[in-house]
């Protein structure tokens, strides 16, 4: 099992979070009809991650507007994807404002993807001796994994180090690019070699090594034990150009010119007034109460964020001591696999709690948005 070192640099694939939250959460809106579901989902995952690992340095990285160098390499790159839905696009600007108000550095660099910015920062931090935790659900990020760079998928609560990458994909991190180049990646429209699927790609890479070796020693391919091995060398030769194009498309850049270094990505205290205004506007009522109570996110080792200033006779009321709630063991359930694991856990527990979540405290107009589970064994 992977052990996460204390105080890692946390790099969040914000674009991955955004789409996953949009499709996983119900289409919530505030009373003005403005969409809020994706914002709620992203902030919920971010808050859980930050509260669990309490980093001093972190960044949330989004794709910038416009085309990237990959679009220039291959005109069909991601061309099969439908346009961003209007109700998702409307949430990007306020979401960015909320992330910044949470005290988290936000990055978006033109001409490259979020993956490339994350890859660059991860390698820089590793060279400086700082452990890195990358939060994403994208398999191409597995190429960045080393003993010092770890992946976490918050939807499935799985953590991938080098050994786990091999167990999951059948090849080590250093061959993930070759793996994607051979089999392609339908999510990004990376073509790969026609007729080469996951099992064949694994057999080729496990048997001989990376793409360069396969093309340098094609005569050895026929001796491998997989279906179609006898004709595979000819198939690879016929598709050599597309194989290396796919390799380029799948490669995450680690040398992007950035204005900030990883040491400058300090987590700041939340801007309480700004957060309060945003949460009230989009009617995140529970989080509004947390901000008003001065118990939203706290940066590691720093003083608690000041409560928002209000003009009310309540200011003179005696302070009430609130129960301290720990978020260290919270898990966001966003897929069937995680839900089944929790159901199995609850079946073994002598006692468990169930609580419904709604988008309003009004029991007439409220919409159901989720539920909470607590096991006595958690």
mmCIF file of C-alpha atoms in Angstrom, residues 46-344:
data_model
loop_
_atom_site.group_PDB
_atom_site.id
_atom_site.type_symbol
_atom_site.label_atom_id
_atom_site.label_comp_id
_atom_site.label_asym_id
_atom_site.label_seq_id
_atom_site.Cartn_x
_atom_site.Cartn_y
_atom_site.Cartn_z
ATOM 1 C CA UNK A 46 -11.213 19.991 -3.156
ATOM 2 C CA UNK A 47 -12.250 20.620 0.407
ATOM 3 C CA UNK A 48 -12.034 16.936 1.317
ATOM 4 C CA UNK A 49 -8.591 16.651 -0.279
ATOM 5 C CA UNK A 50 -7.176 19.733 1.422
ATOM 6 C CA UNK A 51 -8.668 18.885 4.815
ATOM 7 C CA UNK A 52 -7.271 15.351 4.626
ATOM 8 C CA UNK A 53 -3.695 16.160 3.598
ATOM 9 C CA UNK A 54 -3.380 19.720 4.961
ATOM 10 C CA UNK A 55 -0.715 20.840 2.467
ATOM 11 C CA UNK A 56 1.311 24.014 2.771
ATOM 12 C CA UNK A 57 1.727 24.066 -1.028
ATOM 13 C CA UNK A 58 -0.838 23.189 -3.686
ATOM 14 C CA UNK A 59 -2.258 24.265 -7.037
ATOM 15 C CA UNK A 60 -5.469 23.695 -8.953
ATOM 16 C CA UNK A 61 -4.709 23.564 -12.673
ATOM 17 C CA UNK A 62 -7.263 24.115 -15.436
ATOM 18 C CA UNK A 63 -7.028 23.956 -19.211
ATOM 19 C CA UNK A 64 -6.704 27.432 -20.730
ATOM 20 C CA UNK A 65 -8.923 28.634 -23.570
ATOM 21 C CA UNK A 66 -7.789 28.019 -27.113
ATOM 22 C CA UNK A 67 -5.879 25.358 -28.993
ATOM 23 C CA UNK A 68 -2.737 23.591 -27.805
ATOM 24 C CA UNK A 69 0.345 22.221 -29.534
ATOM 25 C CA UNK A 70 -1.398 18.839 -29.752
ATOM 26 C CA UNK A 71 -4.103 20.316 -31.964
ATOM 27 C CA UNK A 72 -1.354 21.467 -34.313
ATOM 28 C CA UNK A 73 0.186 17.984 -34.336
ATOM 29 C CA UNK A 74 -3.097 16.225 -35.057
ATOM 30 C CA UNK A 75 -6.185 18.080 -36.270
ATOM 31 C CA UNK A 76 -8.491 15.361 -34.960
ATOM 32 C CA UNK A 77 -7.127 15.503 -31.400
ATOM 33 C CA UNK A 78 -10.182 15.505 -29.082
ATOM 34 C CA UNK A 79 -12.273 16.535 -32.103
ATOM 35 C CA UNK A 80 -14.898 13.891 -31.301
ATOM 36 C CA UNK A 81 -15.844 15.614 -28.065
ATOM 37 C CA UNK A 82 -19.067 17.652 -28.073
ATOM 38 C CA UNK A 83 -18.873 21.375 -27.242
ATOM 39 C CA UNK A 84 -18.888 22.259 -23.564
ATOM 40 C CA UNK A 85 -22.503 22.487 -22.337
ATOM 41 C CA UNK A 86 -23.662 26.047 -21.688
ATOM 42 C CA UNK A 87 -24.676 25.252 -18.116
ATOM 43 C CA UNK A 88 -21.154 23.976 -17.433
ATOM 44 C CA UNK A 89 -19.424 26.899 -19.132
ATOM 45 C CA UNK A 90 -21.430 29.302 -16.972
ATOM 46 C CA UNK A 91 -19.901 27.773 -13.833
ATOM 47 C CA UNK A 92 -16.231 28.142 -14.779
ATOM 48 C CA UNK A 93 -15.716 31.803 -13.886
ATOM 49 C CA UNK A 94 -17.428 31.655 -10.468
ATOM 50 C CA UNK A 95 -15.679 28.345 -9.740
ATOM 51 C CA UNK A 96 -12.293 29.931 -10.433
ATOM 52 C CA UNK A 97 -13.227 32.772 -8.088
ATOM 53 C CA UNK A 98 -14.174 30.289 -5.355
ATOM 54 C CA UNK A 99 -10.958 28.294 -5.736
ATOM 55 C CA UNK A 100 -8.894 31.467 -5.392
ATOM 56 C CA UNK A 101 -10.986 32.607 -2.424
ATOM 57 C CA UNK A 102 -10.277 29.244 -0.774
ATOM 58 C CA UNK A 103 -6.622 30.295 -0.751
ATOM 59 C CA UNK A 104 -5.542 27.826 -3.432
ATOM 60 C CA UNK A 105 -3.250 28.925 -6.292
ATOM 61 C CA UNK A 106 -4.998 28.510 -9.658
ATOM 62 C CA UNK A 107 -3.085 28.040 -12.912
ATOM 63 C CA UNK A 108 -4.089 27.921 -16.592
ATOM 64 C CA UNK A 109 -1.398 28.225 -19.270
ATOM 65 C CA UNK A 110 -2.164 28.924 -22.927
ATOM 66 C CA UNK A 111 -0.887 26.541 -25.582
ATOM 67 C CA UNK A 112 -0.652 23.509 -23.311
ATOM 68 C CA UNK A 113 -3.033 21.389 -21.266
ATOM 69 C CA UNK A 114 -3.443 21.170 -17.513
ATOM 70 C CA UNK A 115 -1.585 17.831 -17.644
ATOM 71 C CA UNK A 116 1.528 19.553 -19.000
ATOM 72 C CA UNK A 117 1.528 22.193 -16.264
ATOM 73 C CA UNK A 118 1.065 19.499 -13.626
ATOM 74 C CA UNK A 119 3.837 17.390 -15.162
ATOM 75 C CA UNK A 120 6.235 20.330 -15.146
ATOM 76 C CA UNK A 121 5.507 21.242 -11.524
ATOM 77 C CA UNK A 122 5.676 17.611 -10.403
ATOM 78 C CA UNK A 123 9.121 17.064 -11.914
ATOM 79 C CA UNK A 124 10.365 20.384 -10.539
ATOM 80 C CA UNK A 125 9.168 19.506 -7.043
ATOM 81 C CA UNK A 126 10.691 16.033 -7.252
ATOM 82 C CA UNK A 127 14.075 17.503 -8.188
ATOM 83 C CA UNK A 128 13.793 19.799 -5.171
ATOM 84 C CA UNK A 129 13.169 16.813 -2.891
ATOM 85 C CA UNK A 130 9.474 17.499 -2.242
ATOM 86 C CA UNK A 131 6.942 14.629 -2.486
ATOM 87 C CA UNK A 132 4.053 15.196 -4.894
ATOM 88 C CA UNK A 133 0.429 14.048 -4.824
ATOM 89 C CA UNK A 134 -1.479 14.493 -8.099
ATOM 90 C CA UNK A 135 -5.261 14.327 -7.856
ATOM 91 C CA UNK A 136 -6.776 13.187 -11.150
ATOM 92 C CA UNK A 137 -8.783 10.460 -12.804
ATOM 93 C CA UNK A 138 -6.894 10.488 -16.109
ATOM 94 C CA UNK A 139 -4.852 7.379 -16.904
ATOM 95 C CA UNK A 140 -2.241 9.266 -18.948
ATOM 96 C CA UNK A 141 -1.020 10.860 -15.712
ATOM 97 C CA UNK A 142 0.326 7.440 -14.684
ATOM 98 C CA UNK A 143 3.409 8.198 -16.803
ATOM 99 C CA UNK A 144 4.433 10.760 -14.155
ATOM 100 C CA UNK A 145 4.446 8.296 -11.244
ATOM 101 C CA UNK A 146 7.729 7.673 -9.430
ATOM 102 C CA UNK A 147 8.551 6.724 -5.829
ATOM 103 C CA UNK A 148 8.146 10.460 -5.074
ATOM 104 C CA UNK A 149 5.152 11.283 -7.296
ATOM 105 C CA UNK A 150 1.849 9.594 -6.476
ATOM 106 C CA UNK A 151 -1.615 9.726 -8.044
ATOM 107 C CA UNK A 152 -4.891 9.799 -6.147
ATOM 108 C CA UNK A 153 -8.321 9.329 -7.682
ATOM 109 C CA UNK A 154 -10.760 10.980 -5.294
ATOM 110 C CA UNK A 155 -13.780 9.382 -6.965
ATOM 111 C CA UNK A 156 -12.629 5.831 -6.245
ATOM 112 C CA UNK A 157 -10.347 6.748 -3.330
ATOM 113 C CA UNK A 158 -7.501 4.808 -4.968
ATOM 114 C CA UNK A 159 -3.832 5.749 -4.781
ATOM 115 C CA UNK A 160 -1.276 4.753 -7.397
ATOM 116 C CA UNK A 161 2.448 4.422 -6.839
ATOM 117 C CA UNK A 162 4.809 2.605 -9.242
ATOM 118 C CA UNK A 163 3.708 -0.873 -8.133
ATOM 119 C CA UNK A 164 0.020 0.005 -8.357
ATOM 120 C CA UNK A 165 0.484 1.365 -11.888
ATOM 121 C CA UNK A 166 1.913 -2.004 -12.946
ATOM 122 C CA UNK A 167 -0.959 -3.840 -11.251
ATOM 123 C CA UNK A 168 -3.563 -1.637 -12.929
ATOM 124 C CA UNK A 169 -2.151 -1.226 -16.441
ATOM 125 C CA UNK A 170 0.245 -4.150 -16.793
ATOM 126 C CA UNK A 171 3.241 -1.905 -17.519
ATOM 127 C CA UNK A 172 5.416 0.373 -15.346
ATOM 128 C CA UNK A 173 5.040 4.178 -15.408
ATOM 129 C CA UNK A 174 7.970 4.602 -17.811
ATOM 130 C CA UNK A 175 6.085 2.567 -20.454
ATOM 131 C CA UNK A 176 2.668 4.214 -20.085
ATOM 132 C CA UNK A 177 3.352 6.540 -23.040
ATOM 133 C CA UNK A 178 4.294 3.541 -25.214
ATOM 134 C CA UNK A 179 1.188 1.743 -23.933
ATOM 135 C CA UNK A 180 -1.083 4.605 -25.033
ATOM 136 C CA UNK A 181 0.810 5.030 -28.312
ATOM 137 C CA UNK A 182 0.169 1.401 -29.240
ATOM 138 C CA UNK A 183 -3.444 0.985 -28.121
ATOM 139 C CA UNK A 184 -4.536 4.598 -28.544
ATOM 140 C CA UNK A 185 -6.762 6.574 -26.195
ATOM 141 C CA UNK A 186 -10.377 7.000 -27.260
ATOM 142 C CA UNK A 187 -11.042 9.711 -24.671
ATOM 143 C CA UNK A 188 -8.519 12.021 -26.378
ATOM 144 C CA UNK A 189 -8.951 10.576 -29.880
ATOM 145 C CA UNK A 190 -5.337 9.384 -29.966
ATOM 146 C CA UNK A 191 -5.386 6.847 -32.826
ATOM 147 C CA UNK A 192 -2.805 4.246 -31.788
ATOM 148 C CA UNK A 193 -1.924 1.295 -34.013
ATOM 149 C CA UNK A 194 -5.000 -0.268 -35.678
ATOM 150 C CA UNK A 195 -5.729 -3.722 -34.303
ATOM 151 C CA UNK A 196 -3.635 -3.274 -31.147
ATOM 152 C CA UNK A 197 -5.710 -3.386 -27.985
ATOM 153 C CA UNK A 198 -4.825 -3.370 -24.305
ATOM 154 C CA UNK A 199 -3.760 -7.035 -24.073
ATOM 155 C CA UNK A 200 -1.623 -6.904 -27.209
ATOM 156 C CA UNK A 201 0.043 -3.674 -26.112
ATOM 157 C CA UNK A 202 0.840 -5.224 -22.733
ATOM 158 C CA UNK A 203 2.279 -8.356 -24.380
ATOM 159 C CA UNK A 204 4.520 -6.308 -26.690
ATOM 160 C CA UNK A 205 5.827 -4.034 -23.953
ATOM 161 C CA UNK A 206 6.263 -6.788 -21.370
ATOM 162 C CA UNK A 207 8.002 -8.999 -23.910
ATOM 163 C CA UNK A 208 10.409 -6.583 -25.571
ATOM 164 C CA UNK A 209 10.153 -3.084 -24.123
ATOM 165 C CA UNK A 210 9.200 0.318 -25.501
ATOM 166 C CA UNK A 211 8.296 1.547 -28.961
ATOM 167 C CA UNK A 212 11.906 2.166 -30.010
ATOM 168 C CA UNK A 213 12.870 -1.412 -29.149
ATOM 169 C CA UNK A 214 9.891 -2.822 -31.031
ATOM 170 C CA UNK A 215 10.923 -0.993 -34.180
ATOM 171 C CA UNK A 216 14.631 -1.733 -33.699
ATOM 172 C CA UNK A 217 14.105 -5.493 -33.230
ATOM 173 C CA UNK A 218 10.935 -6.398 -35.166
ATOM 174 C CA UNK A 219 12.170 -9.934 -35.838
ATOM 175 C CA UNK A 220 11.699 -10.785 -32.148
ATOM 176 C CA UNK A 221 7.989 -9.954 -32.108
ATOM 177 C CA UNK A 222 6.900 -13.206 -33.782
ATOM 178 C CA UNK A 223 8.394 -15.160 -30.878
ATOM 179 C CA UNK A 224 6.117 -13.535 -28.295
ATOM 180 C CA UNK A 225 3.116 -15.402 -26.918
ATOM 181 C CA UNK A 226 -0.002 -13.536 -27.945
ATOM 182 C CA UNK A 227 -2.606 -13.910 -30.642
ATOM 183 C CA UNK A 228 -1.465 -12.303 -33.891
ATOM 184 C CA UNK A 229 2.224 -12.183 -32.944
ATOM 185 C CA UNK A 230 3.297 -13.624 -36.302
ATOM 186 C CA UNK A 231 1.884 -10.705 -38.289
ATOM 187 C CA UNK A 232 2.372 -7.942 -35.721
ATOM 188 C CA UNK A 233 5.780 -6.763 -36.979
ATOM 189 C CA UNK A 234 4.323 -6.009 -40.400
ATOM 190 C CA UNK A 235 1.340 -4.239 -38.835
ATOM 191 C CA UNK A 236 3.618 -2.058 -36.723
ATOM 192 C CA UNK A 237 5.778 -1.200 -39.728
ATOM 193 C CA UNK A 238 2.736 -0.180 -41.756
ATOM 194 C CA UNK A 239 1.627 2.141 -38.948
ATOM 195 C CA UNK A 240 4.986 3.434 -37.740
ATOM 196 C CA UNK A 241 4.119 7.061 -38.439
ATOM 197 C CA UNK A 242 0.828 6.934 -36.555
ATOM 198 C CA UNK A 243 2.476 5.055 -33.665
ATOM 199 C CA UNK A 244 5.035 7.802 -33.132
ATOM 200 C CA UNK A 245 2.415 10.518 -33.641
ATOM 201 C CA UNK A 246 0.349 8.846 -30.925
ATOM 202 C CA UNK A 247 3.464 8.746 -28.731
ATOM 203 C CA UNK A 248 3.875 12.515 -29.115
ATOM 204 C CA UNK A 249 0.212 13.162 -28.362
ATOM 205 C CA UNK A 250 0.280 10.961 -25.248
ATOM 206 C CA UNK A 251 3.476 12.473 -23.837
ATOM 207 C CA UNK A 252 2.924 14.935 -20.995
ATOM 208 C CA UNK A 253 5.323 17.861 -21.238
ATOM 209 C CA UNK A 254 7.523 18.460 -18.200
ATOM 210 C CA UNK A 255 9.305 21.590 -19.419
ATOM 211 C CA UNK A 256 6.553 24.198 -19.714
ATOM 212 C CA UNK A 257 7.732 27.744 -19.004
ATOM 213 C CA UNK A 258 5.857 28.879 -15.906
ATOM 214 C CA UNK A 259 5.775 32.192 -14.080
ATOM 215 C CA UNK A 260 5.675 30.464 -10.687
ATOM 216 C CA UNK A 261 7.869 27.807 -9.113
ATOM 217 C CA UNK A 262 6.461 25.024 -6.965
ATOM 218 C CA UNK A 263 7.813 26.747 -3.856
ATOM 219 C CA UNK A 264 5.642 29.776 -4.629
ATOM 220 C CA UNK A 265 2.435 27.729 -4.626
ATOM 221 C CA UNK A 266 1.664 28.409 -0.982
ATOM 222 C CA UNK A 267 -1.802 27.680 0.356
ATOM 223 C CA UNK A 268 -3.231 30.874 1.835
ATOM 224 C CA UNK A 269 -5.970 31.372 4.371
ATOM 225 C CA UNK A 270 -9.432 31.584 2.791
ATOM 226 C CA UNK A 271 -10.746 35.049 1.913
ATOM 227 C CA UNK A 272 -13.762 34.770 4.188
ATOM 228 C CA UNK A 273 -15.691 37.812 2.943
ATOM 229 C CA UNK A 274 -15.307 36.813 -0.702
ATOM 230 C CA UNK A 275 -16.208 33.182 -0.028
ATOM 231 C CA UNK A 276 -19.232 34.246 1.973
ATOM 232 C CA UNK A 277 -20.502 36.414 -0.865
ATOM 233 C CA UNK A 278 -20.060 33.638 -3.422
ATOM 234 C CA UNK A 279 -21.592 30.944 -1.236
ATOM 235 C CA UNK A 280 -24.599 33.145 -0.473
ATOM 236 C CA UNK A 281 -25.088 33.988 -4.154
ATOM 237 C CA UNK A 282 -25.038 30.344 -5.214
ATOM 238 C CA UNK A 283 -26.889 29.235 -2.059
ATOM 239 C CA UNK A 284 -24.401 26.796 -0.592
ATOM 240 C CA UNK A 285 -26.074 27.173 2.772
ATOM 241 C CA UNK A 286 -24.059 24.720 4.863
ATOM 242 C CA UNK A 287 -20.780 26.140 3.600
ATOM 243 C CA UNK A 288 -22.087 29.655 4.218
ATOM 244 C CA UNK A 289 -22.632 28.680 7.847
ATOM 245 C CA UNK A 290 -19.110 27.231 8.033
ATOM 246 C CA UNK A 291 -17.566 30.448 6.726
ATOM 247 C CA UNK A 292 -19.645 32.551 9.110
ATOM 248 C CA UNK A 293 -18.431 30.336 11.957
ATOM 249 C CA UNK A 294 -14.811 30.802 10.853
ATOM 250 C CA UNK A 295 -14.290 27.082 10.291
ATOM 251 C CA UNK A 296 -13.841 26.735 6.540
ATOM 252 C CA UNK A 297 -10.445 25.484 5.305
ATOM 253 C CA UNK A 298 -7.406 26.246 7.411
ATOM 254 C CA UNK A 299 -3.884 26.253 5.960
ATOM 255 C CA UNK A 300 -1.497 23.997 7.882
ATOM 256 C CA UNK A 301 0.082 25.659 10.891
ATOM 257 C CA UNK A 302 -1.613 29.002 10.266
ATOM 258 C CA UNK A 303 -4.012 30.940 12.437
ATOM 259 C CA UNK A 304 -7.731 30.428 11.820
ATOM 260 C CA UNK A 305 -9.265 32.657 9.177
ATOM 261 C CA UNK A 306 -11.075 35.671 10.539
ATOM 262 C CA UNK A 307 -14.843 35.558 10.556
ATOM 263 C CA UNK A 308 -16.567 37.934 8.114
ATOM 264 C CA UNK A 309 -17.401 41.318 9.615
ATOM 265 C CA UNK A 310 -21.114 41.827 10.250
ATOM 266 C CA UNK A 311 -23.068 44.697 11.755
ATOM 267 C CA UNK A 312 -25.497 43.017 14.093
ATOM 268 C CA UNK A 313 -26.395 42.968 17.765
ATOM 269 C CA UNK A 314 -25.295 39.354 17.617
ATOM 270 C CA UNK A 315 -21.711 40.645 17.511
ATOM 271 C CA UNK A 316 -22.030 41.415 21.198
ATOM 272 C CA UNK A 317 -23.391 38.002 22.116
ATOM 273 C CA UNK A 318 -21.116 35.681 24.099
ATOM 274 C CA UNK A 319 -19.036 33.333 21.951
ATOM 275 C CA UNK A 320 -20.378 29.805 21.689
ATOM 276 C CA UNK A 321 -17.882 26.952 21.720
ATOM 277 C CA UNK A 322 -18.470 24.801 18.634
ATOM 278 C CA UNK A 323 -17.736 21.126 18.342
ATOM 279 C CA UNK A 324 -14.566 20.522 16.343
ATOM 280 C CA UNK A 325 -15.336 18.317 13.351
ATOM 281 C CA UNK A 326 -12.617 16.289 11.656
ATOM 282 C CA UNK A 327 -12.819 15.776 7.884
ATOM 283 C CA UNK A 328 -9.802 13.462 7.748
ATOM 284 C CA UNK A 329 -11.819 10.324 6.994
ATOM 285 C CA UNK A 330 -14.362 11.752 4.558
ATOM 286 C CA UNK A 331 -14.769 9.976 1.214
ATOM 287 C CA UNK A 332 -16.798 11.407 -1.671
ATOM 288 C CA UNK A 333 -18.860 8.637 -3.282
ATOM 289 C CA UNK A 334 -19.164 9.385 -6.983
ATOM 290 C CA UNK A 335 -19.219 5.955 -8.594
ATOM 291 C CA UNK A 336 -20.854 2.555 -8.167
ATOM 292 C CA UNK A 337 -17.635 0.822 -7.091
ATOM 293 C CA UNK A 338 -17.118 3.125 -4.105
ATOM 294 C CA UNK A 339 -20.808 2.909 -3.170
ATOM 295 C CA UNK A 340 -20.710 -0.904 -3.148
ATOM 296 C CA UNK A 341 -17.619 -0.826 -0.939
ATOM 297 C CA UNK A 342 -19.462 1.405 1.532
ATOM 298 C CA UNK A 343 -22.574 -0.768 1.497
ATOM 299 C CA UNK A 344 -20.402 -3.771 2.352
#
